[in-house]
Amino acid sequence: MASLLDRLVQLKKLTRAQATELEKIIKTTHKREEEVILEKKIVSEDFLLDLKSKELKIPSRVVYPEDVSLLVLELIPEDSARYYQMIPLEKKANILEVGMVYPEDLKTKEALKFLARQAKFSYKIYLISLSNFEKLLRKYRGLKEEVVEALGELEVEKPKKAIGGEEVKRMAERAPISKIVAVMLRHAVDGGASDIHIEPTKTKLRVRYRTLGRLYSSLFLPITVHPSVVARVKILSELKIDETRIPQDGRFSAKMAGRRIDFRVSTFPTSAGEKVAIRILDPEKGFRPFERLGLEGRNFEAIKDSIQKPFGMILATGPTGSGKTTTLYAILRILNKEEVNVMTLEDPIEYYMDGVNQSQVRPDIGYTFAEGLRHIMRQDPDIIMVGEIRDEETASLAIHSALTGHLVLSSLHTNNAVGVIPRLVDMGVEPFLIPPTLNIAIAQRLIRILCPDCKKRIKASPEVRNLILKEVEAMPESIRQKVEVPSPLYIYGAGGCKKCDNTGFVDQAGIFEVLTMTPELGQLILQTLSEAEIEKEAKRQGRITMRQDGMFKVLDGRTTIEEIIRVTK
């Protein structure tokens, strides 16, 4: 293969003088050509990968860690993979597909031939980038050498008492099983996952992580370890090991990177065995500053004004997983001061907040939201958070609490902010009680935020530009005048880089719709409960819809048009 520097000179990416300077650096540092070219940012890694692929006549690939099986990794030891910078990707029949960073290296090829003879497999070579190789290399740490240090880094708090059959307990607490579970937890936290799903099938145990709202397969284990893995999680969560017929819920804590992480556990019987879902409750993710929720403009100002009021109701609405609890916690953090008594009723308590009296409801023993609200009123509260208004009794008590001088925060399940009012009436709340109690209704959805390092600037199609224009034209006049949609319009799409693990996204934020109580809205509620009439009043207030809020984030380059369509369709 010709020198990469020579090819870049031919392609006019470098001058001959620049190439000579780089050759001197390569000789003195003993680095490879690619390393120096990328360090100096002469061309992108993708360009270099494509160039090498054509020069070597070897197909290139981009492979995600979750697509590589641990069983396949066993075919090339980690030490050999690290030294020769090659890694097994997939095995089809008896052919192992191997990713190489430097397939032109004769020593690397000879090493692969030797391993193939030893393990008796054929192979096919693919070219991969150095950053892709480094991500894949971390996969070895999953359940192999790293399990030795996993328990040292993960100090799981011991359950208060032993539960279940001694034999099952003994099997579950064997070192390999304990380490497997510990590494699963730590890798999920390190990777920013919100949930872990441990799912049995007929032939294997699948472990998936939910990251930025989407599930990805992380690893596969032999199905034979399923009972022990589930039992280990049950021991940590103080659940009944020998009860596999009904769902169970539990919780435990772990110390990672100097902070406490809570894990909420749910088991569920399936035809293949018990499925386990573990929600990761990381305070660094759950306690977001108010400004980082995705609130801005009129929405931000409306909520700030609302929380200054000494009494009334603040309701967050949206489907499960839309970020309602995070929004309520962000508001609570602002309200939580020495001079006020803040009390909550939650199911479950997701994050523990210093200075707040948090209580877990227990419907199985009669301690419901409604029952808890009755007792909270005897505790001299100033601010009350009720996890969710689910029934007529809870709605009535929450309204009564707001009427008697308390600030009440809670959540509902409706499609939008306007739907909160008819929903309260459906739950038995008298219409004349809503205007003096409801301060604000906040509807929201979660969108993924683009990685700033690799997002791609693209020209919007006429269809996309027309869609954005349609939403802008439907905005209130005061807002519409400030929005410019240029022609041609450029927006951003997802790329993929080391920082975002090639997903193109690095975070989540909300898109919001806020409805505030005004004298005009109050009069309307007393006269009619027509959602169409309430919608007209919302527009008169200057409210923007969630989709319109999302369009601002598209025009600002923070997310993609596909994300907004996906969550608001």
mmCIF file of C-alpha atoms in Angstrom, residues 11-315:
data_model
loop_
_atom_site.group_PDB
_atom_site.id
_atom_site.type_symbol
_atom_site.label_atom_id
_atom_site.label_comp_id
_atom_site.label_asym_id
_atom_site.label_seq_id
_atom_site.Cartn_x
_atom_site.Cartn_y
_atom_site.Cartn_z
ATOM 1 C CA LEU A 11 -5.624 14.174 -3.099
ATOM 2 C CA LYS A 12 -4.462 17.724 -2.218
ATOM 3 C CA LYS A 13 -5.285 17.278 1.439
ATOM 4 C CA LEU A 14 -1.618 17.979 2.231
ATOM 5 C CA THR A 15 1.252 19.850 0.648
ATOM 6 C CA ARG A 16 4.546 18.027 0.144
ATOM 7 C CA ALA A 17 6.160 20.286 2.756
ATOM 8 C CA GLN A 18 3.482 19.381 5.311
ATOM 9 C CA ALA A 19 3.908 15.698 4.539
ATOM 10 C CA THR A 20 7.673 15.982 5.127
ATOM 11 C CA GLU A 21 7.047 17.598 8.525
ATOM 12 C CA LEU A 22 4.658 14.829 9.486
ATOM 13 C CA GLU A 23 7.179 12.172 8.416
ATOM 14 C CA LYS A 24 9.697 13.692 10.845
ATOM 15 C CA ILE A 25 7.127 13.500 13.661
ATOM 16 C CA ILE A 26 6.388 9.857 12.820
ATOM 17 C CA LYS A 27 10.089 8.966 12.947
ATOM 18 C CA THR A 28 10.745 10.735 16.248
ATOM 19 C CA THR A 29 7.578 9.581 18.049
ATOM 20 C CA HIS A 30 7.426 6.083 16.482
ATOM 21 C CA LYS A 31 3.685 6.567 15.946
ATOM 22 C CA ARG A 32 1.755 5.206 13.011
ATOM 23 C CA GLU A 33 0.793 7.425 10.080
ATOM 24 C CA GLU A 34 -2.912 7.281 10.959
ATOM 25 C CA GLU A 35 -2.315 8.382 14.547
ATOM 26 C CA VAL A 36 -0.373 11.469 13.526
ATOM 27 C CA ILE A 37 -2.799 12.367 10.717
ATOM 28 C CA LEU A 38 -5.741 12.205 13.094
ATOM 29 C CA GLU A 39 -3.911 14.034 15.894
ATOM 30 C CA LYS A 40 -3.138 16.886 13.517
ATOM 31 C CA LYS A 41 -6.739 16.803 12.223
ATOM 32 C CA ILE A 42 -5.633 16.655 8.599
ATOM 33 C CA VAL A 43 -8.747 14.670 7.645
ATOM 34 C CA SER A 44 -11.584 13.032 9.565
ATOM 35 C CA GLU A 45 -11.385 9.472 10.815
ATOM 36 C CA ASP A 46 -14.237 8.488 8.488
ATOM 37 C CA PHE A 47 -12.351 9.882 5.481
ATOM 38 C CA LEU A 48 -9.204 8.000 6.486
ATOM 39 C CA LEU A 49 -11.133 4.757 6.991
ATOM 40 C CA ASP A 50 -12.682 5.049 3.540
ATOM 41 C CA LEU A 51 -9.300 5.872 1.972
ATOM 42 C CA LYS A 52 -7.577 2.870 3.582
ATOM 43 C CA SER A 53 -10.433 0.583 2.628
ATOM 44 C CA LYS A 54 -10.035 1.515 -1.043
ATOM 45 C CA GLU A 55 -6.244 1.300 -0.924
ATOM 46 C CA LEU A 56 -6.183 -2.102 0.798
ATOM 47 C CA LYS A 57 -9.295 -3.402 -0.999
ATOM 48 C CA ILE A 58 -10.655 -4.515 2.373
ATOM 49 C CA PRO A 59 -14.273 -3.683 3.294
ATOM 50 C CA SER A 60 -14.701 -1.345 6.243
ATOM 51 C CA ARG A 61 -17.289 -1.598 9.012
ATOM 52 C CA VAL A 62 -18.655 0.382 11.917
ATOM 53 C CA VAL A 63 -19.721 -1.982 14.695
ATOM 54 C CA TYR A 64 -21.622 -1.125 17.864
ATOM 55 C CA PRO A 65 -20.523 -2.808 21.127
ATOM 56 C CA GLU A 66 -24.050 -4.058 21.854
ATOM 57 C CA ASP A 67 -23.967 -6.037 18.586
ATOM 58 C CA VAL A 68 -20.944 -8.099 19.647
ATOM 59 C CA SER A 69 -21.650 -11.248 21.643
ATOM 60 C CA LEU A 70 -19.505 -12.141 24.650
ATOM 61 C CA LEU A 71 -19.307 -15.707 23.328
ATOM 62 C CA VAL A 72 -17.697 -14.405 20.125
ATOM 63 C CA LEU A 73 -15.178 -12.331 22.105
ATOM 64 C CA GLU A 74 -13.895 -15.522 23.723
ATOM 65 C CA LEU A 75 -12.418 -16.611 20.365
ATOM 66 C CA ILE A 76 -9.635 -13.995 20.587
ATOM 67 C CA PRO A 77 -8.155 -13.340 24.066
ATOM 68 C CA GLU A 78 -8.230 -9.735 25.263
ATOM 69 C CA ASP A 79 -4.428 -9.512 25.492
ATOM 70 C CA SER A 80 -4.049 -10.538 21.851
ATOM 71 C CA ALA A 81 -6.863 -8.238 20.749
ATOM 72 C CA ARG A 82 -5.311 -5.286 22.569
ATOM 73 C CA TYR A 83 -1.741 -5.949 21.329
ATOM 74 C CA TYR A 84 -2.598 -6.591 17.672
ATOM 75 C CA GLN A 85 -5.571 -4.185 17.593
ATOM 76 C CA MET A 86 -7.971 -6.735 16.154
ATOM 77 C CA ILE A 87 -11.251 -7.933 17.562
ATOM 78 C CA PRO A 88 -13.846 -10.627 16.710
ATOM 79 C CA LEU A 89 -17.132 -9.137 15.471
ATOM 80 C CA GLU A 90 -19.451 -11.981 14.535
ATOM 81 C CA LYS A 91 -19.360 -15.685 13.768
ATOM 82 C CA LYS A 92 -21.400 -17.062 10.886
ATOM 83 C CA ALA A 93 -21.233 -20.843 10.595
ATOM 84 C CA ASN A 94 -17.491 -21.495 10.981
ATOM 85 C CA ILE A 95 -16.369 -18.113 9.647
ATOM 86 C CA LEU A 96 -15.281 -15.506 12.171
ATOM 87 C CA GLU A 97 -15.544 -11.895 11.056
ATOM 88 C CA VAL A 98 -12.615 -9.969 12.521
ATOM 89 C CA GLY A 99 -12.197 -6.207 12.718
ATOM 90 C CA MET A 100 -8.617 -4.913 12.304
ATOM 91 C CA VAL A 101 -7.265 -1.408 12.691
ATOM 92 C CA TYR A 102 -4.064 -2.252 10.779
ATOM 93 C CA PRO A 103 -4.764 -5.210 8.457
ATOM 94 C CA GLU A 104 -1.648 -4.288 6.471
ATOM 95 C CA ASP A 105 0.485 -5.359 9.461
ATOM 96 C CA LEU A 106 1.994 -8.793 8.692
ATOM 97 C CA LYS A 107 2.491 -9.666 12.394
ATOM 98 C CA THR A 108 -1.221 -9.078 13.020
ATOM 99 C CA LYS A 109 -2.202 -11.367 10.151
ATOM 100 C CA GLU A 110 0.167 -14.102 11.350
ATOM 101 C CA ALA A 111 -1.250 -13.875 14.870
ATOM 102 C CA LEU A 112 -4.790 -14.281 13.520
ATOM 103 C CA LYS A 113 -3.736 -17.309 11.448
ATOM 104 C CA PHE A 114 -2.251 -18.923 14.559
ATOM 105 C CA LEU A 115 -5.398 -18.302 16.631
ATOM 106 C CA ALA A 116 -7.577 -19.628 13.811
ATOM 107 C CA ARG A 117 -5.574 -22.862 13.675
ATOM 108 C CA GLN A 118 -5.775 -23.273 17.448
ATOM 109 C CA ALA A 119 -9.537 -22.663 17.656
ATOM 110 C CA LYS A 120 -10.277 -24.276 14.274
ATOM 111 C CA PHE A 121 -12.179 -21.498 12.553
ATOM 112 C CA SER A 122 -11.942 -19.642 9.251
ATOM 113 C CA TYR A 123 -12.004 -15.867 9.187
ATOM 114 C CA LYS A 124 -12.829 -12.790 7.144
ATOM 115 C CA ILE A 125 -11.100 -9.450 7.792
ATOM 116 C CA TYR A 126 -12.805 -6.065 7.985
ATOM 117 C CA LEU A 127 -11.182 -2.671 8.434
ATOM 118 C CA ILE A 128 -12.370 -0.716 11.494
ATOM 119 C CA SER A 129 -11.346 2.658 12.885
ATOM 120 C CA LEU A 130 -9.200 3.071 15.985
ATOM 121 C CA SER A 131 -12.014 4.769 17.945
ATOM 122 C CA ASN A 132 -14.424 1.968 17.005
ATOM 123 C CA PHE A 133 -11.859 -0.613 18.121
ATOM 124 C CA GLU A 134 -11.428 1.128 21.488
ATOM 125 C CA LYS A 135 -15.179 1.047 22.126
ATOM 126 C CA LEU A 136 -15.356 -2.636 21.235
ATOM 127 C CA LEU A 137 -12.357 -3.416 23.415
ATOM 128 C CA ARG A 138 -14.286 -2.220 26.456
ATOM 129 C CA LYS A 139 -16.721 -5.061 25.841
ATOM 130 C CA TYR A 140 -14.084 -7.490 27.146
ATOM 131 C CA ARG A 141 -14.365 -5.767 30.492
ATOM 132 C CA GLY A 142 -18.021 -6.781 30.662
ATOM 133 C CA LEU A 143 -17.892 -10.166 32.360
ATOM 134 C CA LYS A 144 -14.302 -11.294 32.066
ATOM 135 C CA GLU A 145 -11.173 -9.789 33.619
ATOM 136 C CA GLU A 146 -13.086 -6.860 35.050
ATOM 137 C CA VAL A 147 -15.288 -8.996 37.266
ATOM 138 C CA VAL A 148 -12.287 -9.434 39.545
ATOM 139 C CA GLU A 149 -12.383 -5.732 40.448
ATOM 140 C CA ALA A 150 -16.137 -5.234 40.095
ATOM 141 C CA LEU A 151 -17.078 -5.906 43.720
ATOM 142 C CA GLY A 152 -14.321 -3.633 44.932
ATOM 143 C CA GLU A 153 -15.747 -0.760 42.931
ATOM 144 C CA LEU A 154 -19.364 -1.622 43.642
ATOM 145 C CA GLU A 155 -20.094 -1.741 47.381
ATOM 146 C CA VAL A 156 -23.587 -3.173 47.474
ATOM 147 C CA GLU A 157 -25.395 -2.575 50.730
ATOM 148 C CA LYS A 158 -26.187 -5.908 52.350
ATOM 149 C CA PRO A 159 -29.812 -6.909 52.846
ATOM 150 C CA LYS A 160 -30.949 -6.838 56.463
ATOM 151 C CA LYS A 161 -31.980 -10.486 56.505
ATOM 152 C CA ALA A 162 -31.598 -13.649 54.445
ATOM 153 C CA ILE A 163 -34.682 -14.560 52.447
ATOM 154 C CA GLY A 164 -35.680 -17.769 50.711
ATOM 155 C CA GLY A 165 -34.313 -21.271 50.536
ATOM 156 C CA GLU A 166 -30.745 -21.668 51.761
ATOM 157 C CA GLU A 167 -29.724 -23.734 48.764
ATOM 158 C CA VAL A 168 -30.950 -21.182 46.224
ATOM 159 C CA LYS A 169 -29.399 -18.420 48.271
ATOM 160 C CA ARG A 170 -26.056 -20.238 48.359
ATOM 161 C CA MET A 171 -26.061 -20.692 44.572
ATOM 162 C CA ALA A 172 -26.954 -17.069 43.974
ATOM 163 C CA GLU A 173 -24.158 -15.825 46.217
ATOM 164 C CA ARG A 174 -21.386 -17.777 44.508
ATOM 165 C CA ALA A 175 -18.623 -15.372 43.500
ATOM 166 C CA PRO A 176 -19.121 -15.604 39.703
ATOM 167 C CA ILE A 177 -22.848 -14.840 39.934
ATOM 168 C CA SER A 178 -22.323 -11.984 42.390
ATOM 169 C CA LYS A 179 -19.696 -10.499 40.108
ATOM 170 C CA ILE A 180 -21.847 -10.856 36.995
ATOM 171 C CA VAL A 181 -24.679 -8.901 38.630
ATOM 172 C CA ALA A 182 -22.266 -6.302 40.034
ATOM 173 C CA VAL A 183 -20.691 -5.690 36.631
ATOM 174 C CA MET A 184 -24.120 -5.452 34.966
ATOM 175 C CA LEU A 185 -25.064 -2.692 37.398
ATOM 176 C CA ARG A 186 -21.829 -0.761 37.123
ATOM 177 C CA HIS A 187 -21.735 -0.883 33.333
ATOM 178 C CA ALA A 188 -25.313 0.361 33.166
ATOM 179 C CA VAL A 189 -24.471 3.323 35.400
ATOM 180 C CA ASP A 190 -21.228 4.069 33.531
ATOM 181 C CA GLY A 191 -23.102 3.978 30.229
ATOM 182 C CA GLY A 192 -25.821 6.345 31.408
ATOM 183 C CA ALA A 193 -28.586 3.720 31.162
ATOM 184 C CA SER A 194 -31.911 4.353 32.888
ATOM 185 C CA ASP A 195 -33.042 0.705 33.028
ATOM 186 C CA ILE A 196 -31.672 -2.840 32.886
ATOM 187 C CA HIS A 197 -33.832 -5.637 31.461
ATOM 188 C CA ILE A 198 -32.854 -9.234 32.285
ATOM 189 C CA GLU A 199 -34.927 -11.393 29.947
ATOM 190 C CA PRO A 200 -34.947 -15.187 29.635
ATOM 191 C CA THR A 201 -35.585 -16.833 26.273
ATOM 192 C CA LYS A 202 -35.625 -20.518 25.381
ATOM 193 C CA THR A 203 -31.916 -20.621 24.555
ATOM 194 C CA LYS A 204 -30.200 -17.684 26.299
ATOM 195 C CA LEU A 205 -30.455 -14.918 28.866
ATOM 196 C CA ARG A 206 -30.613 -11.501 27.215
ATOM 197 C CA VAL A 207 -29.539 -8.340 29.045
ATOM 198 C CA ARG A 208 -30.655 -5.031 27.568
ATOM 199 C CA TYR A 209 -29.976 -1.464 28.688
ATOM 200 C CA ARG A 210 -32.280 1.481 28.029
ATOM 201 C CA THR A 211 -30.202 4.501 27.063
ATOM 202 C CA LEU A 212 -31.737 7.862 26.097
ATOM 203 C CA GLY A 213 -35.139 6.241 25.927
ATOM 204 C CA ARG A 214 -34.218 3.301 23.687
ATOM 205 C CA LEU A 215 -33.405 -0.327 24.477
ATOM 206 C CA TYR A 216 -30.130 -1.881 23.281
ATOM 207 C CA SER A 217 -28.973 -5.475 23.695
ATOM 208 C CA SER A 218 -25.845 -5.391 25.805
ATOM 209 C CA LEU A 219 -24.885 -9.018 26.316
ATOM 210 C CA PHE A 220 -26.127 -12.586 26.173
ATOM 211 C CA LEU A 221 -25.493 -15.222 28.846
ATOM 212 C CA PRO A 222 -26.131 -18.972 28.944
ATOM 213 C CA ILE A 223 -29.710 -19.653 29.991
ATOM 214 C CA THR A 224 -28.386 -21.919 32.751
ATOM 215 C CA VAL A 225 -27.319 -18.906 34.844
ATOM 216 C CA HIS A 226 -30.805 -17.330 34.741
ATOM 217 C CA PRO A 227 -32.145 -18.725 38.069
ATOM 218 C CA SER A 228 -28.979 -17.729 39.927
ATOM 219 C CA VAL A 229 -28.842 -14.218 38.442
ATOM 220 C CA VAL A 230 -32.509 -13.577 39.286
ATOM 221 C CA ALA A 231 -32.019 -15.013 42.784
ATOM 222 C CA ARG A 232 -29.015 -12.737 43.353
ATOM 223 C CA VAL A 233 -31.056 -9.659 42.395
ATOM 224 C CA LYS A 234 -33.860 -10.843 44.694
ATOM 225 C CA ILE A 235 -31.455 -11.271 47.609
ATOM 226 C CA LEU A 236 -30.167 -7.721 47.152
ATOM 227 C CA SER A 237 -33.750 -6.419 46.911
ATOM 228 C CA GLU A 238 -35.030 -8.475 49.879
ATOM 229 C CA LEU A 239 -37.603 -10.295 47.741
ATOM 230 C CA LYS A 240 -38.859 -13.870 48.145
ATOM 231 C CA ILE A 241 -36.494 -16.139 46.223
ATOM 232 C CA ASP A 242 -38.846 -19.106 46.071
ATOM 233 C CA GLU A 243 -41.842 -17.071 44.840
ATOM 234 C CA THR A 244 -41.782 -17.134 41.044
ATOM 235 C CA ARG A 245 -45.493 -17.174 40.257
ATOM 236 C CA ILE A 246 -46.369 -13.527 40.934
ATOM 237 C CA PRO A 247 -44.634 -10.174 40.308
ATOM 238 C CA GLN A 248 -42.581 -8.660 43.128
ATOM 239 C CA ASP A 249 -41.149 -5.187 43.722
ATOM 240 C CA GLY A 250 -38.067 -4.244 45.711
ATOM 241 C CA ARG A 251 -35.165 -1.858 46.007
ATOM 242 C CA PHE A 252 -31.494 -1.726 46.977
ATOM 243 C CA SER A 253 -28.606 0.735 46.902
ATOM 244 C CA ALA A 254 -25.011 0.708 45.704
ATOM 245 C CA LYS A 255 -22.078 3.078 46.043
ATOM 246 C CA MET A 256 -20.418 4.017 42.771
ATOM 247 C CA ALA A 257 -17.925 6.769 42.022
ATOM 248 C CA GLY A 258 -18.396 8.186 45.502
ATOM 249 C CA ARG A 259 -22.190 8.544 45.357
ATOM 250 C CA ARG A 260 -25.158 6.402 46.237
ATOM 251 C CA ILE A 261 -27.186 4.956 43.367
ATOM 252 C CA ASP A 262 -30.609 3.454 44.034
ATOM 253 C CA PHE A 263 -31.922 0.505 42.020
ATOM 254 C CA ARG A 264 -35.677 -0.169 41.863
ATOM 255 C CA VAL A 265 -36.412 -3.807 41.018
ATOM 256 C CA SER A 266 -39.493 -5.406 39.490
ATOM 257 C CA THR A 267 -39.851 -9.122 38.705
ATOM 258 C CA PHE A 268 -42.460 -10.474 36.306
ATOM 259 C CA PRO A 269 -43.332 -14.115 35.515
ATOM 260 C CA THR A 270 -43.171 -15.037 31.818
ATOM 261 C CA SER A 271 -43.486 -18.326 29.940
ATOM 262 C CA ALA A 272 -39.668 -18.580 29.770
ATOM 263 C CA GLY A 273 -39.091 -17.696 33.422
ATOM 264 C CA GLU A 274 -38.910 -14.563 35.542
ATOM 265 C CA LYS A 275 -38.059 -11.307 33.782
ATOM 266 C CA VAL A 276 -36.348 -8.623 35.878
ATOM 267 C CA ALA A 277 -36.487 -4.887 35.214
ATOM 268 C CA ILE A 278 -34.144 -2.646 37.206
ATOM 269 C CA ARG A 279 -34.682 1.126 37.172
ATOM 270 C CA ILE A 280 -31.466 3.067 37.849
ATOM 271 C CA LEU A 281 -32.094 6.102 40.032
ATOM 272 C CA ASP A 282 -28.970 8.225 39.757
ATOM 273 C CA PRO A 283 -29.265 11.560 41.631
ATOM 274 C CA GLU A 284 -26.984 13.231 39.068
ATOM 275 C CA LYS A 285 -29.581 12.488 36.369
ATOM 276 C CA GLY A 286 -32.745 12.855 38.435
ATOM 277 C CA PHE A 287 -31.870 16.153 40.092
ATOM 278 C CA ARG A 288 -31.561 18.461 37.102
ATOM 279 C CA PRO A 289 -31.205 22.204 37.452
ATOM 280 C CA PHE A 290 -34.442 23.932 36.514
ATOM 281 C CA GLU A 291 -32.771 25.554 33.495
ATOM 282 C CA ARG A 292 -31.587 22.206 32.071
ATOM 283 C CA LEU A 293 -35.045 20.680 31.720
ATOM 284 C CA GLY A 294 -35.504 22.198 28.272
ATOM 285 C CA LEU A 295 -37.738 25.020 29.515
ATOM 286 C CA GLU A 296 -37.335 28.391 27.860
ATOM 287 C CA GLY A 297 -39.177 31.518 26.760
ATOM 288 C CA ARG A 298 -42.806 31.865 27.805
ATOM 289 C CA ASN A 299 -42.933 28.360 29.290
ATOM 290 C CA PHE A 300 -40.001 29.070 31.592
ATOM 291 C CA GLU A 301 -41.400 32.414 32.760
ATOM 292 C CA ALA A 302 -44.889 30.992 33.335
ATOM 293 C CA ILE A 303 -43.586 28.184 35.577
ATOM 294 C CA LYS A 304 -41.269 30.531 37.494
ATOM 295 C CA ASP A 305 -44.202 32.852 38.201
ATOM 296 C CA SER A 306 -46.410 29.944 39.250
ATOM 297 C CA ILE A 307 -44.052 28.548 41.886
ATOM 298 C CA GLN A 308 -43.878 31.928 43.591
ATOM 299 C CA LYS A 309 -47.526 31.613 44.619
ATOM 300 C CA PRO A 310 -48.045 30.480 48.245
ATOM 301 C CA PHE A 311 -50.884 28.060 47.473
ATOM 302 C CA GLY A 312 -52.654 26.312 44.601
ATOM 303 C CA MET A 313 -51.876 23.328 42.359
ATOM 304 C CA ILE A 314 -49.059 22.713 39.897
ATOM 305 C CA LEU A 315 -49.850 19.691 37.722
#
